[in-house]
Coordinates of C-alpha atoms in Angstrom, one line a residue:
M148 CA 26.5 27.5 -21.3
G149 CA 24.0 25.6 -23.2
R150 CA 20.9 26.3 -25.3
P151 CA 18.3 28.7 -23.9
F152 CA 14.7 27.5 -23.7
R153 CA 11.5 28.5 -22.1
R154 CA 10.0 26.3 -19.4
S155 CA 6.3 25.7 -19.1
A156 CA 6.5 25.4 -15.3
R157 CA 8.9 25.7 -12.4
P158 CA 9.8 22.1 -11.4
A159 CA 10.9 23.3 -8.0
A160 CA 7.2 23.6 -7.1
L161 CA 7.1 19.8 -7.0
L162 CA 9.1 19.8 -3.8
G163 CA 6.1 21.2 -1.9
S164 CA 4.1 18.0 -2.6
L165 CA 6.6 16.1 -0.5
G166 CA 6.6 18.6 2.3
L167 CA 10.2 19.5 1.6
A168 CA 9.9 23.2 0.9
L169 CA 10.9 24.2 4.4
T170 CA 13.9 21.8 4.7
L171 CA 15.2 22.9 1.4
T172 CA 15.6 26.4 2.6
T173 CA 17.3 25.7 5.9
P174 CA 20.9 24.3 5.5
L175 CA 22.3 22.4 8.5
L176 CA 24.3 24.8 10.8
A177 CA 24.4 27.5 8.2
T178 CA 27.2 29.9 8.7
P179 CA 26.1 32.9 10.7
A180 CA 26.0 36.4 9.2
P181 CA 29.1 38.4 9.9
A182 CA 29.2 40.2 13.2
A183 CA 31.2 43.2 14.1
A184 CA 34.9 42.4 14.3
A185 CA 36.4 42.2 17.8
P186 CA 39.1 44.8 18.4
A187 CA 42.6 43.7 17.5
T188 CA 45.0 43.2 20.4
P189 CA 48.7 43.5 20.4
A190 CA 50.6 40.2 20.2
P191 CA 52.9 39.3 23.1
S192 CA 56.2 37.7 22.7
S193 CA 56.2 34.2 21.2
T194 CA 57.7 32.7 24.4
S195 CA 55.0 34.2 26.7
A196 CA 52.3 33.3 24.2
S197 CA 53.4 29.6 24.1
R198 CA 53.8 29.4 27.9
G199 CA 50.4 31.0 28.5
A200 CA 48.5 28.7 26.1
V201 CA 50.1 25.6 27.5
A202 CA 49.1 26.6 31.0
A203 CA 45.6 27.4 29.8
L204 CA 45.3 23.9 28.3
A205 CA 46.1 22.2 31.6
G206 CA 44.0 19.0 31.7
H207 CA 40.6 18.9 33.4
Q208 CA 39.1 15.5 33.1
D209 CA 35.7 16.9 34.2
L210 CA 35.3 17.8 30.5
A211 CA 36.2 14.3 29.1
V212 CA 33.2 12.0 28.6
S213 CA 33.0 8.5 27.2
R214 CA 31.3 8.2 23.8
T215 CA 28.9 5.9 22.2
G216 CA 27.9 5.6 18.6
A217 CA 29.7 6.4 15.4
D218 CA 32.4 8.9 14.8
P219 CA 31.1 12.0 13.0
V220 CA 31.6 12.2 9.2
V221 CA 33.5 15.3 8.0
V222 CA 32.8 16.7 4.6
P223 CA 34.7 17.1 2.4
T224 CA 36.8 14.1 3.5
P225 CA 40.0 15.3 5.1
Q226 CA 43.4 14.2 3.8
S227 CA 44.0 12.7 7.3
I228 CA 41.6 12.3 10.2
G229 CA 41.6 10.0 13.2
Y230 CA 39.6 9.6 16.4
A231 CA 41.0 8.5 19.8
G232 CA 40.0 8.7 23.4
R233 CA 37.1 10.4 25.0
A234 CA 35.0 13.4 23.8
L235 CA 35.0 16.8 25.4
R236 CA 31.9 18.2 26.9
V237 CA 31.1 21.8 26.0
P238 CA 30.7 23.6 29.3
S239 CA 29.0 26.9 30.0
R240 CA 32.3 28.7 29.9
A241 CA 34.8 28.9 27.1
V242 CA 38.0 30.9 26.4
V243 CA 39.2 31.5 22.9
I244 CA 42.9 32.5 22.5
A245 CA 43.3 34.5 19.3
D246 CA 45.5 37.4 18.1
A247 CA 45.5 40.1 15.4
R248 CA 46.5 37.4 12.8
T249 CA 43.6 35.2 13.6
D250 CA 41.2 35.2 10.7
A251 CA 38.1 37.3 11.4
P252 CA 35.5 35.0 9.7
A253 CA 37.1 32.0 11.4
R254 CA 36.9 33.8 14.8
R255 CA 33.3 34.8 14.3
L256 CA 32.2 31.3 13.2
L257 CA 34.0 29.8 16.2
L258 CA 32.4 32.1 18.7
S259 CA 29.0 31.4 17.2
L260 CA 29.5 27.7 17.3
L261 CA 30.6 27.7 21.0
R262 CA 27.5 29.7 22.0
Q263 CA 25.2 27.6 19.9
H264 CA 26.4 24.4 21.6
G265 CA 26.0 25.6 25.2
A266 CA 28.9 27.9 26.1
R267 CA 27.0 30.9 27.6
S268 CA 30.1 32.8 28.4
V269 CA 32.8 33.0 25.7
E270 CA 35.9 35.1 26.5
L271 CA 38.3 36.2 23.8
V272 CA 41.9 36.8 24.9
R273 CA 45.2 37.3 23.3
P274 CA 48.1 34.7 23.5
G275 CA 50.2 35.2 26.6
A276 CA 47.3 36.6 28.7
V277 CA 46.9 35.0 32.0
V278 CA 44.2 32.4 31.7
T279 CA 43.7 30.6 35.0
P280 CA 43.0 26.9 34.4
R281 CA 39.8 25.9 36.1
P282 CA 37.3 23.1 36.0
G283 CA 34.4 23.4 33.6
Q284 CA 36.3 25.7 31.2
L285 CA 37.0 24.9 27.6
V286 CA 40.0 26.5 26.0
V287 CA 40.3 26.9 22.2
L288 CA 43.4 28.1 20.4
L289 CA 42.8 29.6 16.9
G290 CA 45.2 31.3 14.6
A291 CA 48.2 31.0 12.3
G292 CA 50.0 27.7 12.3
S293 CA 53.2 29.6 12.8
R294 CA 52.1 31.0 16.1
S295 CA 54.2 29.5 18.8
D296 CA 51.4 28.4 21.2
I297 CA 49.5 26.7 18.4
R298 CA 52.6 25.0 17.1
T299 CA 53.4 23.7 20.6
A300 CA 49.9 22.5 21.3
L301 CA 49.6 20.8 17.9
G302 CA 52.8 18.8 18.6
A303 CA 53.4 16.3 15.9
T304 CA 50.2 17.3 14.0
A305 CA 52.0 20.0 12.0
V306 CA 50.0 22.5 9.9
P307 CA 50.3 21.4 6.2
D308 CA 52.5 23.5 4.0
H309 CA 49.6 24.0 1.5
S310 CA 47.5 27.0 0.7
E311 CA 44.2 26.7 2.7
G312 CA 45.5 23.9 4.8
Y313 CA 45.0 23.4 8.5
A314 CA 45.6 21.2 11.4
L315 CA 43.1 20.5 14.3
R316 CA 43.5 18.6 17.6
V317 CA 41.0 17.9 20.2
L318 CA 43.1 17.4 23.3
N319 CA 41.7 15.2 26.0
S320 CA 44.7 13.8 28.0
A321 CA 45.4 14.1 31.7
T322 CA 47.8 17.0 31.0
S323 CA 46.0 18.9 28.2
T324 CA 42.3 19.5 27.5
G325 CA 41.0 21.8 24.8
V326 CA 40.9 22.4 21.0
V327 CA 43.7 23.7 18.8
I328 CA 43.2 24.9 15.2
G329 CA 46.1 26.3 13.2
G330 CA 45.8 27.4 9.6
H331 CA 48.4 27.8 6.9
D332 CA 46.5 31.0 6.0
G333 CA 43.3 32.7 6.8
A334 CA 41.3 30.3 4.7
G335 CA 42.9 27.4 6.4
Q336 CA 41.9 28.7 9.8
Y337 CA 38.3 29.1 8.6
Y338 CA 38.2 25.6 7.1
G339 CA 39.6 24.3 10.4
V340 CA 36.6 25.8 12.2
Q341 CA 34.3 24.4 9.5
T342 CA 35.7 21.0 10.4
L343 CA 35.2 21.6 14.1
R344 CA 31.5 22.5 13.3
Q345 CA 31.1 18.9 12.1
L346 CA 32.7 17.4 15.2
F347 CA 30.0 18.5 17.6
Q348 CA 27.7 15.6 18.7
T349 CA 24.9 15.2 21.2
L350 CA 25.4 12.9 24.2
N351 CA 22.7 12.7 26.9
G352 CA 21.2 16.0 25.7
R353 CA 24.5 17.9 25.9
S354 CA 26.9 18.9 23.2
V355 CA 30.3 17.2 23.0
I356 CA 33.2 17.5 20.7
A357 CA 34.5 14.3 19.1
P358 CA 38.2 13.5 19.8
A359 CA 39.6 14.1 16.4
T360 CA 43.1 14.8 15.0
V361 CA 43.0 16.3 11.5
R362 CA 45.6 17.4 8.9
D363 CA 43.9 18.7 5.8
W364 CA 44.3 20.7 2.6
P365 CA 42.5 20.9 -0.8
R366 CA 43.7 18.9 -3.8
M367 CA 42.4 21.5 -6.2
A368 CA 43.0 25.3 -5.8
L369 CA 39.6 26.3 -7.2
R370 CA 36.3 24.9 -6.1
G371 CA 32.8 26.1 -6.3
A372 CA 30.0 27.1 -8.8
I373 CA 29.5 29.3 -11.8
E374 CA 26.2 31.0 -12.2
G375 CA 26.4 30.6 -16.0
F376 CA 23.0 29.3 -17.1
Y377 CA 20.4 30.8 -19.4
G378 CA 17.0 31.7 -18.2
P379 CA 15.9 33.6 -15.0
P380 CA 19.0 34.4 -13.0
W381 CA 19.2 33.8 -9.3
S382 CA 17.9 36.4 -6.9
T383 CA 20.2 38.2 -4.4
A384 CA 18.8 36.0 -1.7
D385 CA 19.7 32.9 -3.8
R386 CA 23.3 34.2 -4.2
L387 CA 23.7 34.9 -0.5
R388 CA 22.5 31.4 0.4
Q389 CA 25.0 30.0 -2.2
L390 CA 27.9 31.9 -0.7
A391 CA 27.1 30.7 2.8
F392 CA 26.7 27.1 1.5
E393 CA 30.1 27.3 -0.3
G394 CA 31.8 28.4 2.9
D395 CA 30.2 25.4 4.7
V396 CA 31.7 22.9 2.2
K397 CA 35.1 24.6 1.8
A398 CA 34.4 25.9 -1.7
N399 CA 36.2 29.1 -2.6
S400 CA 34.9 30.3 -6.0
Y401 CA 31.6 31.8 -7.1
I402 CA 31.7 33.0 -10.7
Y403 CA 29.0 35.6 -11.5
S404 CA 28.1 35.0 -15.1
P405 CA 24.3 34.8 -15.5
K406 CA 23.6 34.9 -19.3
D407 CA 20.5 37.0 -18.8
D408 CA 22.2 39.9 -16.9
P409 CA 22.3 42.5 -19.7
Y410 CA 25.3 44.4 -18.1
L411 CA 27.5 41.3 -18.5
R412 CA 26.7 40.4 -22.1
A413 CA 24.3 42.4 -24.4
D414 CA 25.0 45.8 -22.7
W415 CA 28.5 45.1 -21.4
R416 CA 29.7 48.6 -22.3
K417 CA 27.1 50.3 -20.1
P418 CA 28.0 51.3 -16.6
Y419 CA 26.0 49.8 -13.7
P420 CA 23.3 51.9 -12.0
A421 CA 24.3 52.8 -8.5
S422 CA 21.7 50.4 -7.1
D423 CA 23.2 47.4 -9.0
L424 CA 26.7 48.3 -7.9
A425 CA 25.4 48.3 -4.3
T426 CA 24.0 44.8 -4.7
I427 CA 27.3 43.5 -6.1
K428 CA 29.1 45.1 -3.2
K429 CA 26.8 43.3 -0.8
L430 CA 27.6 40.0 -2.5
V431 CA 31.3 40.7 -2.5
T432 CA 31.1 41.4 1.3
A433 CA 29.2 38.2 1.9
A434 CA 31.7 36.2 -0.2
D435 CA 34.6 37.6 1.8
A436 CA 32.9 36.6 5.0
H437 CA 32.8 32.9 3.8
H438 CA 36.3 32.9 2.1
V439 CA 34.7 32.7 -1.3
S440 CA 36.2 34.7 -4.3
F441 CA 33.5 36.6 -6.1
T442 CA 34.6 36.3 -9.7
Y443 CA 33.1 38.8 -12.1
A444 CA 32.7 37.5 -15.6
L445 CA 32.2 40.1 -18.4
S446 CA 31.3 38.6 -21.8
P447 CA 32.1 41.2 -24.6
G448 CA 32.4 38.7 -27.4
V449 CA 28.8 39.2 -28.8
S450 CA 29.6 42.7 -30.0
I451 CA 33.2 43.8 -29.3
C452 CA 35.4 45.3 -31.9
F453 CA 38.7 43.9 -30.9
S454 CA 40.7 46.6 -32.8
S455 CA 38.7 49.5 -31.3
A456 CA 40.6 51.5 -28.7
A457 CA 37.2 52.9 -27.5
D458 CA 35.8 49.4 -26.9
R459 CA 39.0 48.3 -25.0
T460 CA 38.8 51.4 -22.9
A461 CA 35.1 50.7 -22.2
L462 CA 35.9 47.2 -21.1
L463 CA 38.7 48.3 -18.7
T464 CA 36.5 51.0 -17.3
K465 CA 33.7 48.5 -16.6
L466 CA 36.2 46.2 -14.8
D467 CA 37.6 49.1 -12.9
S468 CA 34.1 50.0 -11.7
V469 CA 33.6 46.7 -9.9
Y470 CA 37.3 46.5 -8.9
A471 CA 36.7 49.6 -6.9
I472 CA 34.0 47.9 -4.8
G473 CA 36.3 44.9 -4.0
V474 CA 35.6 42.5 -6.8
R475 CA 38.5 39.9 -7.3
P476 CA 39.2 38.1 -9.6
F477 CA 37.8 38.5 -13.1
S478 CA 36.8 36.4 -16.0
L479 CA 36.5 37.3 -19.7
P480 CA 34.5 34.5 -21.3
F481 CA 34.2 34.0 -25.1
D482 CA 31.8 31.1 -25.0
D483 CA 28.7 30.7 -27.1
I484 CA 29.7 33.2 -29.8
S485 CA 30.6 32.9 -33.5
Y486 CA 34.1 33.3 -34.5
T487 CA 33.4 33.0 -38.2
K488 CA 32.5 36.7 -38.5
W489 CA 33.8 40.0 -37.1
N490 CA 31.7 42.6 -35.4
C491 CA 33.3 45.5 -37.2
A492 CA 35.3 46.2 -40.4
G493 CA 38.3 47.3 -38.4
D494 CA 38.9 43.7 -37.2
Q495 CA 39.1 42.5 -40.8
T496 CA 41.9 45.0 -41.4
A497 CA 43.6 44.2 -38.1
Y498 CA 43.4 40.4 -38.0
G499 CA 42.5 39.3 -41.5
D500 CA 39.6 37.0 -42.6
P501 CA 37.5 35.7 -39.7
G502 CA 38.2 32.2 -38.6
P503 CA 39.5 30.2 -35.7
G504 CA 43.2 31.3 -35.9
A505 CA 42.3 35.0 -36.3
A506 CA 39.7 34.8 -33.5
G507 CA 42.4 33.3 -31.3
T508 CA 44.8 36.1 -32.1
A509 CA 42.2 38.8 -31.3
Q510 CA 41.0 37.2 -28.1
V511 CA 44.5 36.6 -26.8
S512 CA 45.4 40.2 -27.5
L513 CA 42.5 41.4 -25.4
L514 CA 43.1 38.9 -22.6
N515 CA 46.8 39.9 -22.3
E516 CA 45.9 43.6 -22.2
V517 CA 43.4 42.9 -19.4
A518 CA 45.9 40.8 -17.5
Q519 CA 48.6 43.5 -17.7
H520 CA 46.1 46.2 -16.7
L521 CA 45.2 44.3 -13.5
Q522 CA 48.8 43.2 -12.8
A523 CA 49.8 46.9 -12.9
R524 CA 47.7 47.5 -9.8
G525 CA 50.3 45.6 -7.8
D526 CA 48.0 42.9 -6.3
D527 CA 47.3 39.4 -7.3
V528 CA 44.2 39.6 -9.5
P529 CA 44.1 36.6 -11.8
V530 CA 42.2 36.6 -15.0
Q531 CA 40.1 33.6 -16.2
T532 CA 38.6 33.0 -19.6
V533 CA 36.2 30.6 -21.3
P534 CA 37.5 30.0 -24.9
T535 CA 35.1 29.7 -27.8
E536 CA 36.4 26.2 -28.3
Y537 CA 35.6 25.0 -24.8
S538 CA 34.3 21.4 -25.2
D539 CA 36.7 19.1 -27.0
L540 CA 40.2 17.6 -27.0
K541 CA 41.3 18.5 -30.5
D542 CA 44.1 20.9 -31.3
S543 CA 43.4 23.7 -33.7
P544 CA 44.7 27.0 -35.0
Y545 CA 42.6 28.8 -32.4
K546 CA 44.1 26.7 -29.5
T547 CA 47.6 27.2 -30.9
E548 CA 47.2 31.0 -30.6
F549 CA 46.3 30.5 -26.9
R550 CA 49.0 28.0 -26.2
E551 CA 51.7 30.0 -27.8
H552 CA 50.8 33.6 -26.9
L553 CA 48.4 33.8 -23.9
D554 CA 49.8 35.3 -20.7
P555 CA 50.8 32.3 -18.5
S556 CA 48.8 33.6 -15.6
V557 CA 45.4 33.5 -17.4
V558 CA 43.3 30.5 -16.3
I559 CA 41.5 28.7 -19.1
Q560 CA 38.1 27.0 -18.5
W561 CA 37.0 23.8 -20.2
T562 CA 33.8 21.8 -20.0
G563 CA 35.2 18.4 -20.8
T564 CA 34.9 16.3 -23.9
D565 CA 31.5 17.7 -24.7
V566 CA 29.2 20.5 -23.5
V567 CA 27.6 18.0 -21.1
P568 CA 30.1 15.2 -20.9
P569 CA 29.0 11.8 -19.5
S570 CA 32.4 11.3 -17.9
I571 CA 35.8 13.0 -17.5
T572 CA 38.9 10.9 -17.2
N573 CA 42.5 11.6 -16.2
A574 CA 43.5 10.8 -19.8
D575 CA 41.0 13.5 -21.0
A576 CA 42.4 16.1 -18.6
A577 CA 46.0 15.2 -19.4
T578 CA 45.3 15.6 -23.1
I579 CA 43.7 19.0 -22.9
E580 CA 46.4 20.1 -20.5
K581 CA 48.9 19.6 -23.4
V582 CA 46.6 21.2 -26.0
W583 CA 46.1 24.4 -24.1
G584 CA 49.6 24.4 -22.6
R585 CA 48.4 24.6 -19.0
K586 CA 46.2 23.0 -16.5
T587 CA 42.6 23.9 -17.2
F588 CA 39.8 24.9 -14.8
L589 CA 36.8 22.6 -15.3
W590 CA 33.4 24.2 -15.9
D591 CA 31.3 21.2 -15.3
N592 CA 27.8 21.5 -16.8
Y593 CA 26.1 19.5 -14.1
P594 CA 23.5 20.0 -12.7
V595 CA 22.5 22.8 -15.1
N596 CA 19.1 22.3 -16.6
D597 CA 18.9 25.1 -19.2
Y598 CA 18.8 22.9 -22.3
G599 CA 16.1 21.1 -24.1
Q600 CA 16.8 17.6 -22.9
A601 CA 16.6 18.8 -19.3
A602 CA 13.4 20.9 -19.7
G603 CA 11.0 20.7 -16.8
R604 CA 13.4 18.6 -14.7
L605 CA 15.3 18.9 -11.5
L606 CA 18.7 17.1 -11.9
L607 CA 19.2 15.5 -8.5
A608 CA 21.5 12.6 -9.2
P609 CA 24.9 12.5 -7.5
Y610 CA 28.1 14.2 -8.8
T611 CA 29.8 11.2 -10.3
H612 CA 31.8 9.7 -13.3
R613 CA 34.7 12.1 -12.7
Q614 CA 37.8 10.0 -12.2
A615 CA 39.9 10.1 -9.0
G616 CA 43.2 11.8 -9.8
L617 CA 41.9 14.7 -11.8
A618 CA 43.5 17.1 -9.3
D619 CA 46.8 16.2 -11.0
H620 CA 45.6 17.8 -14.2
L621 CA 43.1 20.4 -13.3
Q622 CA 43.3 23.8 -11.5
G623 CA 39.9 23.2 -10.1
I624 CA 36.2 22.6 -10.7
V625 CA 33.1 24.8 -10.7
A626 CA 29.7 23.3 -11.2
N627 CA 27.2 25.1 -13.4
P628 CA 24.0 24.8 -11.3
M629 CA 20.3 24.9 -12.1
N630 CA 18.0 28.0 -12.1
E631 CA 16.9 26.5 -8.8
Q632 CA 19.7 27.4 -6.3
T633 CA 18.9 25.2 -3.3
A634 CA 18.0 22.1 -5.4
S635 CA 21.4 22.5 -7.0
V636 CA 23.1 21.9 -3.6
L637 CA 22.7 18.1 -4.0
A638 CA 25.2 18.0 -6.9
E639 CA 27.3 21.0 -5.8
F640 CA 27.9 19.3 -2.4
G641 CA 29.5 16.5 -4.4
S642 CA 31.5 18.6 -6.8
A643 CA 33.0 20.7 -4.0
S644 CA 33.9 17.5 -2.0
F645 CA 35.5 15.9 -5.1
A646 CA 37.5 19.0 -5.8
W647 CA 38.8 19.1 -2.2
N648 CA 39.8 15.4 -2.1
D649 CA 39.1 13.5 -5.3
R650 CA 41.0 10.4 -4.2
S651 CA 38.7 9.7 -1.2
Y652 CA 35.5 10.8 -2.8
D653 CA 32.5 8.5 -2.6
A654 CA 29.6 9.7 -4.8
Q655 CA 26.7 7.8 -3.1
R656 CA 27.9 8.6 0.5
T657 CA 28.4 12.3 -0.3
W658 CA 25.0 12.4 -2.0
H659 CA 23.3 11.2 1.2
Q660 CA 25.4 13.6 3.3
A661 CA 24.1 16.4 1.1
M662 CA 20.6 15.4 1.9
A663 CA 21.3 15.4 5.6
Y664 CA 22.8 18.9 5.2
L665 CA 19.7 20.2 3.3
T666 CA 17.2 18.7 5.8
G667 CA 19.0 20.0 8.9
G668 CA 19.8 16.5 10.1
N669 CA 16.1 15.4 10.1
A670 CA 16.3 11.7 9.2
N671 CA 12.7 11.4 8.1
A672 CA 13.0 14.4 5.8
A673 CA 16.3 13.0 4.4
R674 CA 14.6 9.7 3.6
A675 CA 11.8 11.5 1.9
M676 CA 14.3 13.6 -0.1
A677 CA 16.1 10.4 -1.1
V678 CA 12.9 9.0 -2.6
F679 CA 12.3 12.3 -4.5
A680 CA 15.9 12.5 -5.7
D681 CA 15.7 9.0 -7.0
L682 CA 12.7 9.9 -9.1
E683 CA 14.6 13.0 -10.4
H684 CA 17.8 11.0 -10.9
L685 CA 17.9 11.3 -14.7
A686 CA 21.0 13.2 -16.0
P687 CA 20.6 13.9 -19.7
T688 CA 23.3 15.0 -22.3
F689 CA 22.8 17.0 -25.4
G690 CA 22.1 13.7 -27.2
T691 CA 19.5 10.9 -26.7
T692 CA 21.4 8.8 -24.1
P693 CA 21.5 10.0 -20.5
W694 CA 24.6 9.7 -18.5
Q695 CA 22.7 8.8 -15.3
P696 CA 19.5 6.7 -15.4
Q697 CA 16.0 7.6 -14.3
A698 CA 15.0 6.3 -10.8
P699 CA 17.6 3.4 -10.3
V700 CA 16.4 2.5 -6.9
L701 CA 12.7 2.3 -7.9
A702 CA 13.7 0.4 -11.0
A703 CA 15.6 -2.2 -8.9
R704 CA 12.7 -2.6 -6.5
V705 CA 10.2 -3.0 -9.3
K706 CA 12.4 -5.6 -10.9
A707 CA 12.7 -7.5 -7.6
F708 CA 9.0 -7.3 -6.9

């Protein structure tokens, strides 16, 4: 979303001059590639499962160690987190108690983390199995929060009754030692393990787990990124890195909408070649492994004849072709098109003279048909859209058609008070919620750099000037990134953190945490990146006044010199 332009050079090449090229391609503790799933085991009775787990967690103080230094920082900031007591040493032997309802990506990540941090032997057993308590053995319970052994071990730390919520306890008492993670759903289990990933610390050369108690859930339902820029699209490798990154920061949405993919826009009627479908399938599989929804955005507005049965059939056939390889959900954007002319004479007959109201009628008719087509399949496949009027607060005949006639399940995206808004307030979001008749899904055009004012720049300033409390009025936030995928992480790290917990979000702190993530925890590299990010701090708008200044740290030092 924005104006296409041609760059004279790739600004990412500048990173090499600071020796940051390597660190910018190696995220901290990147989520491992999916491994073969462990065979499912039958669940025992709830009574035996609870009894077996409690026995397995019998305290062994040989694992408890005194800590020095600061508590680890978990990103995004949990809704509730506290630290008490001593840490747990990661021994050479660990036992993971899981069942058929344990989320497979969460289980794979947990096993990988334990091995990475020193557990040479990791045994996977079902609840209720006989696990003999022994010194030098770490026991981890992972699964649904409703599982009796997990519910018992969590005690008063109940699993939140929120989608994607989880509870985590690191037990280090004289009677119980181990780790317990319970999720409201599969995503909650996975996010609980992502939090555990950040609780590992190093003490005297050995890995320990900080003694945390966490209850957590997202404030916004949709969080992630939309590849919606003009210019060279990301490579498959870029997209795979993006999906892994989103899993790390508990983001759950990736919208595939590159403007330069001809099969999405100019040639939307044409079927994909088999090789292209195979690539999309690869991305869908990777997205599933990180609990990210791969949203497929087809943009027919440039040429569709809304009144044509053939065009509508072609559109549904195209959606069905990617539905068949696992794509969920779908978006039908109508951004960056004209609604003052029709693409065929039939639309003049069907909808009258072109204009905002008539365009709204035609678009709503198509969106409702697509929503009904997908609903008829019997599974939950929501539809999203980007309206042609996507960047203001004013009511209009176009918006009236959407408000009064659009299927209530369809999600409407909005970019704020402008295409590149300098700020977004609760009042703005509340106003547009009334105008559209539903909470909107913010398409935030930062850090995208596909427009003239951003030409030749990397936009590396923090994600900021979005008011705490927006979760009360928005369904979620997706950031529109730069053509440079890894460099976009600095801002996306912030947008995902804000969408998870907007009330506890600190832009500067999260910005520096993003640098630590990108540099693999290398303090020297993170400091060098901070210098470079300050120099590339300018955040322009479509006008002449930027909404974030150039090099504020350098400017302050020059002024004080």
